[in-house]
Amino acid sequence: MKTGRNDPCPCGSGRKFKHCCLAGSSRPETDSPPQADDVLSIESQQYCGLVEKLVDFMDRPGNRQDLKKALMDFLPDPPYSELELDWAGQVFHLWYMHFRPDKNFETLNERFLRTHRHSLSPAERAFLDEMGRERFRLMEVREVRPSVGLTLTDLHSGEAFEVRERSASQSLVPWDIILTRLRRFSTHNELDMAVPLVRGAKMPMLNLLAEILQTAPPDVPDAAIQYLMTFGMAYVFSYVVMLNRQASMPPEMRNSDGDELVICTARYSVMDIDAVRDVFCRHRSFRGNDSGDGFVWISGSRKMPGGRTDRVSLGTVQFDGRDLILETNSEPRLKKGKALLEKVAGEWITHRGDSFEDFDQIMASAQMAKSQNTEPEIPPEVETQILAQFFEQYYLEQWPNAPVPALNGLTPIQAAADPRWKNQVVELVKGIENGMARDPKANFDINRLWNLLRLERS
């Protein structure tokens, strides 16, 4: 069907067709010579006009069957969510126009250029040729100038691009990752489209694409990337969808033993509380807690990331009147803990029953309690001050000096000084900055953390 005025623009901008390429292609031409300030509008009009001609060519009855087949090839595994279909709409039309070969190994752009060569001006032919070579790119946002533009870095080539952009510069924040394509004009760049990739999927995405690129001849890496990010875009887009889906799923909660996290409780009646306390005080697997009203059940020495050895808390033991309560965070630990209690204090305790609560139930209970809380909220200015103090203490004192499993047990300060781990610290700090940029309550100068770790915002 022909693109309607209120349909999404097939150029992938995300705007309505009437406000994008249709509007550009319908502007009246003028015989006056172009002025310096008019270059932007002239080139944009030319681009939009060519896209409209390509859309008309694509909408011809003879192309519809091929278009339908191409769409099925591009989206082979339905169902897709509404958001995923929106992403697909942005990418698919550009891919179909410029990179999807037909049975004669010719793209729509090439077929249009061949059949309309004599009706196109030399400038239009050159523009179409350039449009057919401009590849898709995975880009990282380095700087945002709201309502003005963006500074982007190509994650494959390392090239930096300045882009004029109004709408996307209102929603993107530093270190966001996007799949995009540039409109390359003589005086500036624009975004042809922008599909977000969850920040945590950056390295998995690059690793997946690197595996594909390993099959390419080693002497032509740039050609391999060019092919992958043009003709192979259907595969790349499928990875974008897959990784974004994975990131949107609730994280799998497991303890240090790899067991699924479930709050498990075993309750016992106690015949002689003093005797039970005494046996716990003398047993090496129990240690009195800080409040003095119970015990922590701990393991023997375990090897931790970075080569350290430490003891792990496996559960707690509390007294509730004449009852004893064992609590663990997994069913296997509860079973092991109950066996230990029976062994060391079985003659003084009697098992009464177990209960289990998974984290979905805990979160639901917490949300209900929060909704029923009628206490007055903290004044905004006080909350801002408290959060600022928390961020400063945590990110400038605690986090930089705490061992991080993702850094093999090194602290961020140690890893930032080690060439082998420096890039991983940079990625962690980028993630912190990215999250704070989306949190209106995060009142913290992230540059202080970059400076503390002596890292450049690369």
PDB file of N, CA, C and O in Angstrom, residues 233-291:
ATOM      1  N   MET A 233      22.162  -6.855   7.564  1.00  0.00           N
ATOM      2  CA  MET A 233      21.445  -6.134   8.618  1.00  0.00           C
ATOM      3  C   MET A 233      20.307  -6.942   9.224  1.00  0.00           C
ATOM      4  O   MET A 233      19.964  -6.753  10.395  1.00  0.00           O
ATOM      5  N   ALA A 234      19.707  -7.865   8.480  1.00  0.00           N
ATOM      6  CA  ALA A 234      18.638  -8.685   9.057  1.00  0.00           C
ATOM      7  C   ALA A 234      19.171  -9.495  10.234  1.00  0.00           C
ATOM      8  O   ALA A 234      18.497  -9.644  11.261  1.00  0.00           O
ATOM      9  N   TYR A 235      20.410 -10.017  10.120  1.00  0.00           N
ATOM     10  CA  TYR A 235      21.013 -10.778  11.217  1.00  0.00           C
ATOM     11  C   TYR A 235      21.327  -9.848  12.387  1.00  0.00           C
ATOM     12  O   TYR A 235      21.065 -10.177  13.543  1.00  0.00           O
ATOM     13  N   VAL A 236      21.889  -8.691  12.095  1.00  0.00           N
ATOM     14  CA  VAL A 236      22.249  -7.741  13.153  1.00  0.00           C
ATOM     15  C   VAL A 236      21.001  -7.305  13.912  1.00  0.00           C
ATOM     16  O   VAL A 236      20.997  -7.256  15.148  1.00  0.00           O
ATOM     17  N   PHE A 237      19.931  -7.009  13.184  1.00  0.00           N
ATOM     18  CA  PHE A 237      18.696  -6.573  13.844  1.00  0.00           C
ATOM     19  C   PHE A 237      18.135  -7.677  14.731  1.00  0.00           C
ATOM     20  O   PHE A 237      17.605  -7.413  15.813  1.00  0.00           O
ATOM     21  N   SER A 238      18.248  -8.926  14.307  1.00  0.00           N
ATOM     22  CA  SER A 238      17.746 -10.029  15.142  1.00  0.00           C
ATOM     23  C   SER A 238      18.504 -10.098  16.459  1.00  0.00           C
ATOM     24  O   SER A 238      17.923 -10.408  17.501  1.00  0.00           O
ATOM     25  N   TYR A 239      19.802  -9.780  16.441  1.00  0.00           N
ATOM     26  CA  TYR A 239      20.587  -9.752  17.675  1.00  0.00           C
ATOM     27  C   TYR A 239      20.145  -8.583  18.563  1.00  0.00           C
ATOM     28  O   TYR A 239      20.100  -8.717  19.795  1.00  0.00           O
ATOM     29  N   VAL A 240      19.845  -7.444  17.952  1.00  0.00           N
ATOM     30  CA  VAL A 240      19.359  -6.299  18.722  1.00  0.00           C
ATOM     31  C   VAL A 240      18.090  -6.670  19.472  1.00  0.00           C
ATOM     32  O   VAL A 240      17.946  -6.404  20.671  1.00  0.00           O
ATOM     33  N   VAL A 241      17.147  -7.297  18.778  1.00  0.00           N
ATOM     34  CA  VAL A 241      15.891  -7.708  19.409  1.00  0.00           C
ATOM     35  C   VAL A 241      16.155  -8.720  20.520  1.00  0.00           C
ATOM     36  O   VAL A 241      15.625  -8.602  21.631  1.00  0.00           O
ATOM     37  N   MET A 242      16.996  -9.716  20.231  1.00  0.00           N
ATOM     38  CA  MET A 242      17.269 -10.767  21.207  1.00  0.00           C
ATOM     39  C   MET A 242      17.896 -10.195  22.478  1.00  0.00           C
ATOM     40  O   MET A 242      17.460 -10.495  23.595  1.00  0.00           O
ATOM     41  N   LEU A 243      18.914  -9.349  22.334  1.00  0.00           N
ATOM     42  CA  LEU A 243      19.615  -8.816  23.502  1.00  0.00           C
ATOM     43  C   LEU A 243      18.752  -7.830  24.273  1.00  0.00           C
ATOM     44  O   LEU A 243      18.808  -7.791  25.507  1.00  0.00           O
ATOM     45  N   ASN A 244      17.946  -7.047  23.580  1.00  0.00           N
ATOM     46  CA  ASN A 244      17.030  -6.151  24.294  1.00  0.00           C
ATOM     47  C   ASN A 244      15.974  -6.937  25.057  1.00  0.00           C
ATOM     48  O   ASN A 244      15.570  -6.550  26.155  1.00  0.00           O
ATOM     49  N   ARG A 245      15.518  -8.051  24.487  1.00  0.00           N
ATOM     50  CA  ARG A 245      14.557  -8.902  25.207  1.00  0.00           C
ATOM     51  C   ARG A 245      15.194  -9.477  26.458  1.00  0.00           C
ATOM     52  O   ARG A 245      14.579  -9.490  27.538  1.00  0.00           O
ATOM     53  N   GLN A 246      16.409  -9.982  26.317  1.00  0.00           N
ATOM     54  CA  GLN A 246      17.095 -10.565  27.470  1.00  0.00           C
ATOM     55  C   GLN A 246      17.281  -9.538  28.575  1.00  0.00           C
ATOM     56  O   GLN A 246      17.125  -9.836  29.762  1.00  0.00           O
ATOM     57  N   ALA A 247      17.624  -8.308  28.195  1.00  0.00           N
ATOM     58  CA  ALA A 247      17.860  -7.262  29.186  1.00  0.00           C
ATOM     59  C   ALA A 247      16.579  -6.850  29.893  1.00  0.00           C
ATOM     60  O   ALA A 247      16.621  -6.393  31.033  1.00  0.00           O
ATOM     61  N   SER A 248      15.433  -6.991  29.210  1.00  0.00           N
ATOM     62  CA  SER A 248      14.163  -6.590  29.814  1.00  0.00           C
ATOM     63  C   SER A 248      13.595  -7.657  30.739  1.00  0.00           C
ATOM     64  O   SER A 248      12.668  -7.386  31.508  1.00  0.00           O
ATOM     65  N   MET A 249      14.156  -8.866  30.686  1.00  0.00           N
ATOM     66  CA  MET A 249      13.685  -9.934  31.569  1.00  0.00           C
ATOM     67  C   MET A 249      14.210  -9.707  32.978  1.00  0.00           C
ATOM     68  O   MET A 249      15.318  -9.186  33.160  1.00  0.00           O
ATOM     69  N   PRO A 250      13.432 -10.060  33.998  1.00  0.00           N
ATOM     70  CA  PRO A 250      13.924  -9.918  35.369  1.00  0.00           C
ATOM     71  C   PRO A 250      15.214 -10.707  35.546  1.00  0.00           C
ATOM     72  O   PRO A 250      15.347 -11.820  35.024  1.00  0.00           O
ATOM     73  N   PRO A 251      16.192 -10.151  36.249  1.00  0.00           N
ATOM     74  CA  PRO A 251      17.448 -10.874  36.431  1.00  0.00           C
ATOM     75  C   PRO A 251      17.229 -12.164  37.208  1.00  0.00           C
ATOM     76  O   PRO A 251      16.375 -12.234  38.095  1.00  0.00           O
ATOM     77  N   GLU A 252      17.976 -13.167  36.848  1.00  0.00           N
ATOM     78  CA  GLU A 252      17.894 -14.448  37.540  1.00  0.00           C
ATOM     79  C   GLU A 252      18.642 -14.329  38.864  1.00  0.00           C
ATOM     80  O   GLU A 252      19.858 -14.117  38.886  1.00  0.00           O
ATOM     81  N   MET A 253      17.906 -14.434  39.958  1.00  0.00           N
ATOM     82  CA  MET A 253      18.480 -14.218  41.278  1.00  0.00           C
ATOM     83  C   MET A 253      19.020 -15.543  41.818  1.00  0.00           C
ATOM     84  O   MET A 253      18.268 -16.496  42.024  1.00  0.00           O
ATOM     85  N   ARG A 254      20.345 -15.593  42.058  1.00  0.00           N
ATOM     86  CA  ARG A 254      20.976 -16.794  42.603  1.00  0.00           C
ATOM     87  C   ARG A 254      21.988 -16.407  43.668  1.00  0.00           C
ATOM     88  O   ARG A 254      22.559 -15.317  43.628  1.00  0.00           O
ATOM     89  N   ASN A 255      22.222 -17.305  44.617  1.00  0.00           N
ATOM     90  CA  ASN A 255      23.213 -17.029  45.649  1.00  0.00           C
ATOM     91  C   ASN A 255      24.594 -17.503  45.203  1.00  0.00           C
ATOM     92  O   ASN A 255      24.781 -17.947  44.064  1.00  0.00           O
ATOM     93  N   SER A 256      25.564 -17.415  46.096  1.00  0.00           N
ATOM     94  CA  SER A 256      26.947 -17.747  45.730  1.00  0.00           C
ATOM     95  C   SER A 256      27.147 -19.221  45.435  1.00  0.00           C
ATOM     96  O   SER A 256      28.166 -19.610  44.857  1.00  0.00           O
ATOM     97  N   ASP A 257      26.190 -20.065  45.818  1.00  0.00           N
ATOM     98  CA  ASP A 257      26.256 -21.493  45.472  1.00  0.00           C
ATOM     99  C   ASP A 257      25.617 -21.783  44.120  1.00  0.00           C
ATOM    100  O   ASP A 257      25.658 -22.925  43.646  1.00  0.00           O
ATOM    101  N   GLY A 258      25.008 -20.761  43.508  1.00  0.00           N
ATOM    102  CA  GLY A 258      24.319 -20.950  42.234  1.00  0.00           C
ATOM    103  C   GLY A 258      22.881 -21.392  42.393  1.00  0.00           C
ATOM    104  O   GLY A 258      22.219 -21.708  41.406  1.00  0.00           O
ATOM    105  N   ASP A 259      22.363 -21.396  43.635  1.00  0.00           N
ATOM    106  CA  ASP A 259      20.982 -21.810  43.880  1.00  0.00           C
ATOM    107  C   ASP A 259      20.030 -20.648  43.633  1.00  0.00           C
ATOM    108  O   ASP A 259      20.371 -19.482  43.863  1.00  0.00           O
ATOM    109  N   GLU A 260      18.821 -20.960  43.187  1.00  0.00           N
ATOM    110  CA  GLU A 260      17.796 -19.938  43.005  1.00  0.00           C
ATOM    111  C   GLU A 260      17.449 -19.322  44.356  1.00  0.00           C
ATOM    112  O   GLU A 260      17.275 -20.020  45.362  1.00  0.00           O
ATOM    113  N   LEU A 261      17.342 -17.983  44.365  1.00  0.00           N
ATOM    114  CA  LEU A 261      17.073 -17.292  45.622  1.00  0.00           C
ATOM    115  C   LEU A 261      15.611 -17.458  46.033  1.00  0.00           C
ATOM    116  O   LEU A 261      14.703 -17.070  45.308  1.00  0.00           O
ATOM    117  N   VAL A 262      15.428 -18.059  47.195  1.00  0.00           N
ATOM    118  CA  VAL A 262      14.116 -18.217  47.808  1.00  0.00           C
ATOM    119  C   VAL A 262      14.315 -18.034  49.311  1.00  0.00           C
ATOM    120  O   VAL A 262      15.223 -18.636  49.892  1.00  0.00           O
ATOM    121  N   ILE A 263      13.525 -17.163  49.939  1.00  0.00           N
ATOM    122  CA  ILE A 263      13.626 -16.997  51.377  1.00  0.00           C
ATOM    123  C   ILE A 263      12.951 -18.188  52.052  1.00  0.00           C
ATOM    124  O   ILE A 263      11.739 -18.385  51.920  1.00  0.00           O
ATOM    125  N   CYS A 264      13.760 -18.998  52.729  1.00  0.00           N
ATOM    126  CA  CYS A 264      13.280 -20.247  53.348  1.00  0.00           C
ATOM    127  C   CYS A 264      13.409 -20.136  54.872  1.00  0.00           C
ATOM    128  O   CYS A 264      14.433 -19.682  55.381  1.00  0.00           O
ATOM    129  N   THR A 265      12.384 -20.574  55.571  1.00  0.00           N
ATOM    130  CA  THR A 265      12.364 -20.473  57.028  1.00  0.00           C
ATOM    131  C   THR A 265      11.962 -21.814  57.625  1.00  0.00           C
ATOM    132  O   THR A 265      10.986 -22.437  57.193  1.00  0.00           O
ATOM    133  N   ALA A 266      12.739 -22.250  58.613  1.00  0.00           N
ATOM    134  CA  ALA A 266      12.390 -23.447  59.397  1.00  0.00           C
ATOM    135  C   ALA A 266      12.184 -23.007  60.845  1.00  0.00           C
ATOM    136  O   ALA A 266      13.026 -22.300  61.411  1.00  0.00           O
ATOM    137  N   ARG A 267      11.054 -23.379  61.413  1.00  0.00           N
ATOM    138  CA  ARG A 267      10.721 -22.966  62.790  1.00  0.00           C
ATOM    139  C   ARG A 267      10.768 -24.193  63.713  1.00  0.00           C
ATOM    140  O   ARG A 267      10.264 -25.269  63.370  1.00  0.00           O
ATOM    141  N   TYR A 268      11.402 -24.008  64.882  1.00  0.00           N
ATOM    142  CA  TYR A 268      11.534 -25.066  65.889  1.00  0.00           C
ATOM    143  C   TYR A 268      11.047 -24.545  67.234  1.00  0.00           C
ATOM    144  O   TYR A 268      11.228 -23.366  67.564  1.00  0.00           O
ATOM    145  N   SER A 269      10.411 -25.433  68.010  1.00  0.00           N
ATOM    146  CA  SER A 269      10.157 -25.115  69.420  1.00  0.00           C
ATOM    147  C   SER A 269      11.380 -25.554  70.218  1.00  0.00           C
ATOM    148  O   SER A 269      12.026 -26.565  69.883  1.00  0.00           O
ATOM    149  N   VAL A 270      11.742 -24.787  71.274  1.00  0.00           N
ATOM    150  CA  VAL A 270      12.975 -25.026  72.023  1.00  0.00           C
ATOM    151  C   VAL A 270      12.626 -25.383  73.472  1.00  0.00           C
ATOM    152  O   VAL A 270      11.891 -24.647  74.141  1.00  0.00           O
ATOM    153  N   MET A 271      13.188 -26.479  73.942  1.00  0.00           N
ATOM    154  CA  MET A 271      12.937 -26.904  75.322  1.00  0.00           C
ATOM    155  C   MET A 271      13.910 -26.243  76.293  1.00  0.00           C
ATOM    156  O   MET A 271      13.566 -25.978  77.444  1.00  0.00           O
ATOM    157  N   ASP A 272      15.141 -25.965  75.867  1.00  0.00           N
ATOM    158  CA  ASP A 272      16.144 -25.356  76.746  1.00  0.00           C
ATOM    159  C   ASP A 272      16.934 -24.325  75.934  1.00  0.00           C
ATOM    160  O   ASP A 272      17.914 -24.663  75.255  1.00  0.00           O
ATOM    161  N   ILE A 273      16.490 -23.063  75.985  1.00  0.00           N
ATOM    162  CA  ILE A 273      17.110 -22.015  75.173  1.00  0.00           C
ATOM    163  C   ILE A 273      18.557 -21.794  75.573  1.00  0.00           C
ATOM    164  O   ILE A 273      19.437 -21.611  74.722  1.00  0.00           O
ATOM    165  N   ASP A 274      18.858 -21.824  76.880  1.00  0.00           N
ATOM    166  CA  ASP A 274      20.239 -21.594  77.333  1.00  0.00           C
ATOM    167  C   ASP A 274      21.173 -22.665  76.789  1.00  0.00           C
ATOM    168  O   ASP A 274      22.312 -22.367  76.380  1.00  0.00           O
ATOM    169  N   ALA A 275      20.723 -23.909  76.775  1.00  0.00           N
ATOM    170  CA  ALA A 275      21.566 -24.992  76.269  1.00  0.00           C
ATOM    171  C   ALA A 275      21.824 -24.828  74.771  1.00  0.00           C
ATOM    172  O   ALA A 275      22.940 -25.051  74.285  1.00  0.00           O
ATOM    173  N   VAL A 276      20.798 -24.409  74.040  1.00  0.00           N
ATOM    174  CA  VAL A 276      20.952 -24.215  72.588  1.00  0.00           C
ATOM    175  C   VAL A 276      21.893 -23.045  72.306  1.00  0.00           C
ATOM    176  O   VAL A 276      22.775 -23.128  71.439  1.00  0.00           O
ATOM    177  N   ARG A 277      21.741 -21.957  73.046  1.00  0.00           N
ATOM    178  CA  ARG A 277      22.652 -20.822  72.865  1.00  0.00           C
ATOM    179  C   ARG A 277      24.090 -21.253  73.150  1.00  0.00           C
ATOM    180  O   ARG A 277      25.020 -20.858  72.424  1.00  0.00           O
ATOM    181  N   ASP A 278      24.271 -22.025  74.178  1.00  0.00           N
ATOM    182  CA  ASP A 278      25.613 -22.441  74.563  1.00  0.00           C
ATOM    183  C   ASP A 278      26.263 -23.298  73.475  1.00  0.00           C
ATOM    184  O   ASP A 278      27.442 -23.110  73.140  1.00  0.00           O
ATOM    185  N   VAL A 279      25.491 -24.216  72.893  1.00  0.00           N
ATOM    186  CA  VAL A 279      26.069 -25.092  71.870  1.00  0.00           C
ATOM    187  C   VAL A 279      26.408 -24.295  70.606  1.00  0.00           C
ATOM    188  O   VAL A 279      27.415 -24.575  69.931  1.00  0.00           O
ATOM    189  N   PHE A 280      25.589 -23.289  70.295  1.00  0.00           N
ATOM    190  CA  PHE A 280      25.895 -22.431  69.134  1.00  0.00           C
ATOM    191  C   PHE A 280      27.158 -21.602  69.385  1.00  0.00           C
ATOM    192  O   PHE A 280      27.975 -21.407  68.480  1.00  0.00           O
ATOM    193  N   CYS A 281      27.303 -21.096  70.610  1.00  0.00           N
ATOM    194  CA  CYS A 281      28.486 -20.276  70.926  1.00  0.00           C
ATOM    195  C   CYS A 281      29.775 -21.077  70.791  1.00  0.00           C
ATOM    196  O   CYS A 281      30.831 -20.528  70.439  1.00  0.00           O
ATOM    197  N   ARG A 282      29.705 -22.376  71.048  1.00  0.00           N
ATOM    198  CA  ARG A 282      30.917 -23.209  71.013  1.00  0.00           C
ATOM    199  C   ARG A 282      31.170 -23.844  69.646  1.00  0.00           C
ATOM    200  O   ARG A 282      32.262 -24.366  69.419  1.00  0.00           O
ATOM    201  N   HIS A 283      30.178 -23.788  68.752  1.00  0.00           N
ATOM    202  CA  HIS A 283      30.336 -24.459  67.458  1.00  0.00           C
ATOM    203  C   HIS A 283      30.979 -23.515  66.441  1.00  0.00           C
ATOM    204  O   HIS A 283      30.622 -22.338  66.338  1.00  0.00           O
ATOM    205  N   ARG A 284      31.917 -24.032  65.642  1.00  0.00           N
ATOM    206  CA  ARG A 284      32.667 -23.206  64.703  1.00  0.00           C
ATOM    207  C   ARG A 284      31.825 -22.690  63.538  1.00  0.00           C
ATOM    208  O   ARG A 284      32.215 -21.756  62.843  1.00  0.00           O
ATOM    209  N   SER A 285      30.656 -23.298  63.293  1.00  0.00           N
ATOM    210  CA  SER A 285      29.834 -22.876  62.158  1.00  0.00           C
ATOM    211  C   SER A 285      28.863 -21.750  62.515  1.00  0.00           C
ATOM    212  O   SER A 285      28.116 -21.294  61.652  1.00  0.00           O
ATOM    213  N   PHE A 286      28.879 -21.298  63.766  1.00  0.00           N
ATOM    214  CA  PHE A 286      27.965 -20.236  64.174  1.00  0.00           C
ATOM    215  C   PHE A 286      28.747 -19.099  64.824  1.00  0.00           C
ATOM    216  O   PHE A 286      29.698 -19.331  65.568  1.00  0.00           O
ATOM    217  N   ARG A 287      28.313 -17.881  64.519  1.00  0.00           N
ATOM    218  CA  ARG A 287      28.950 -16.701  65.084  1.00  0.00           C
ATOM    219  C   ARG A 287      27.856 -15.744  65.534  1.00  0.00           C
ATOM    220  O   ARG A 287      26.862 -15.538  64.817  1.00  0.00           O
ATOM    221  N   GLY A 288      27.999 -15.190  66.746  1.00  0.00           N
ATOM    222  CA  GLY A 288      27.003 -14.264  67.265  1.00  0.00           C
ATOM    223  C   GLY A 288      26.838 -13.069  66.344  1.00  0.00           C
ATOM    224  O   GLY A 288      27.821 -12.541  65.807  1.00  0.00           O
ATOM    225  N   ASN A 289      25.588 -12.633  66.135  1.00  0.00           N
ATOM    226  CA  ASN A 289      25.366 -11.474  65.261  1.00  0.00           C
ATOM    227  C   ASN A 289      25.639 -10.181  66.016  1.00  0.00           C
ATOM    228  O   ASN A 289      25.883 -10.167  67.227  1.00  0.00           O
ATOM    229  N   ASP A 290      25.612  -9.076  65.287  1.00  0.00           N
ATOM    230  CA  ASP A 290      25.985  -7.781  65.867  1.00  0.00           C
ATOM    231  C   ASP A 290      25.022  -7.325  66.953  1.00  0.00           C
ATOM    232  O   ASP A 290      25.421  -6.636  67.896  1.00  0.00           O
ATOM    233  N   SER A 291      23.744  -7.695  66.828  1.00  0.00           N
ATOM    234  CA  SER A 291      22.755  -7.250  67.809  1.00  0.00           C
ATOM    235  C   SER A 291      22.735  -8.117  69.057  1.00  0.00           C
ATOM    236  O   SER A 291      22.119  -7.751  70.058  1.00  0.00           O
TER     237      SER A 291
END
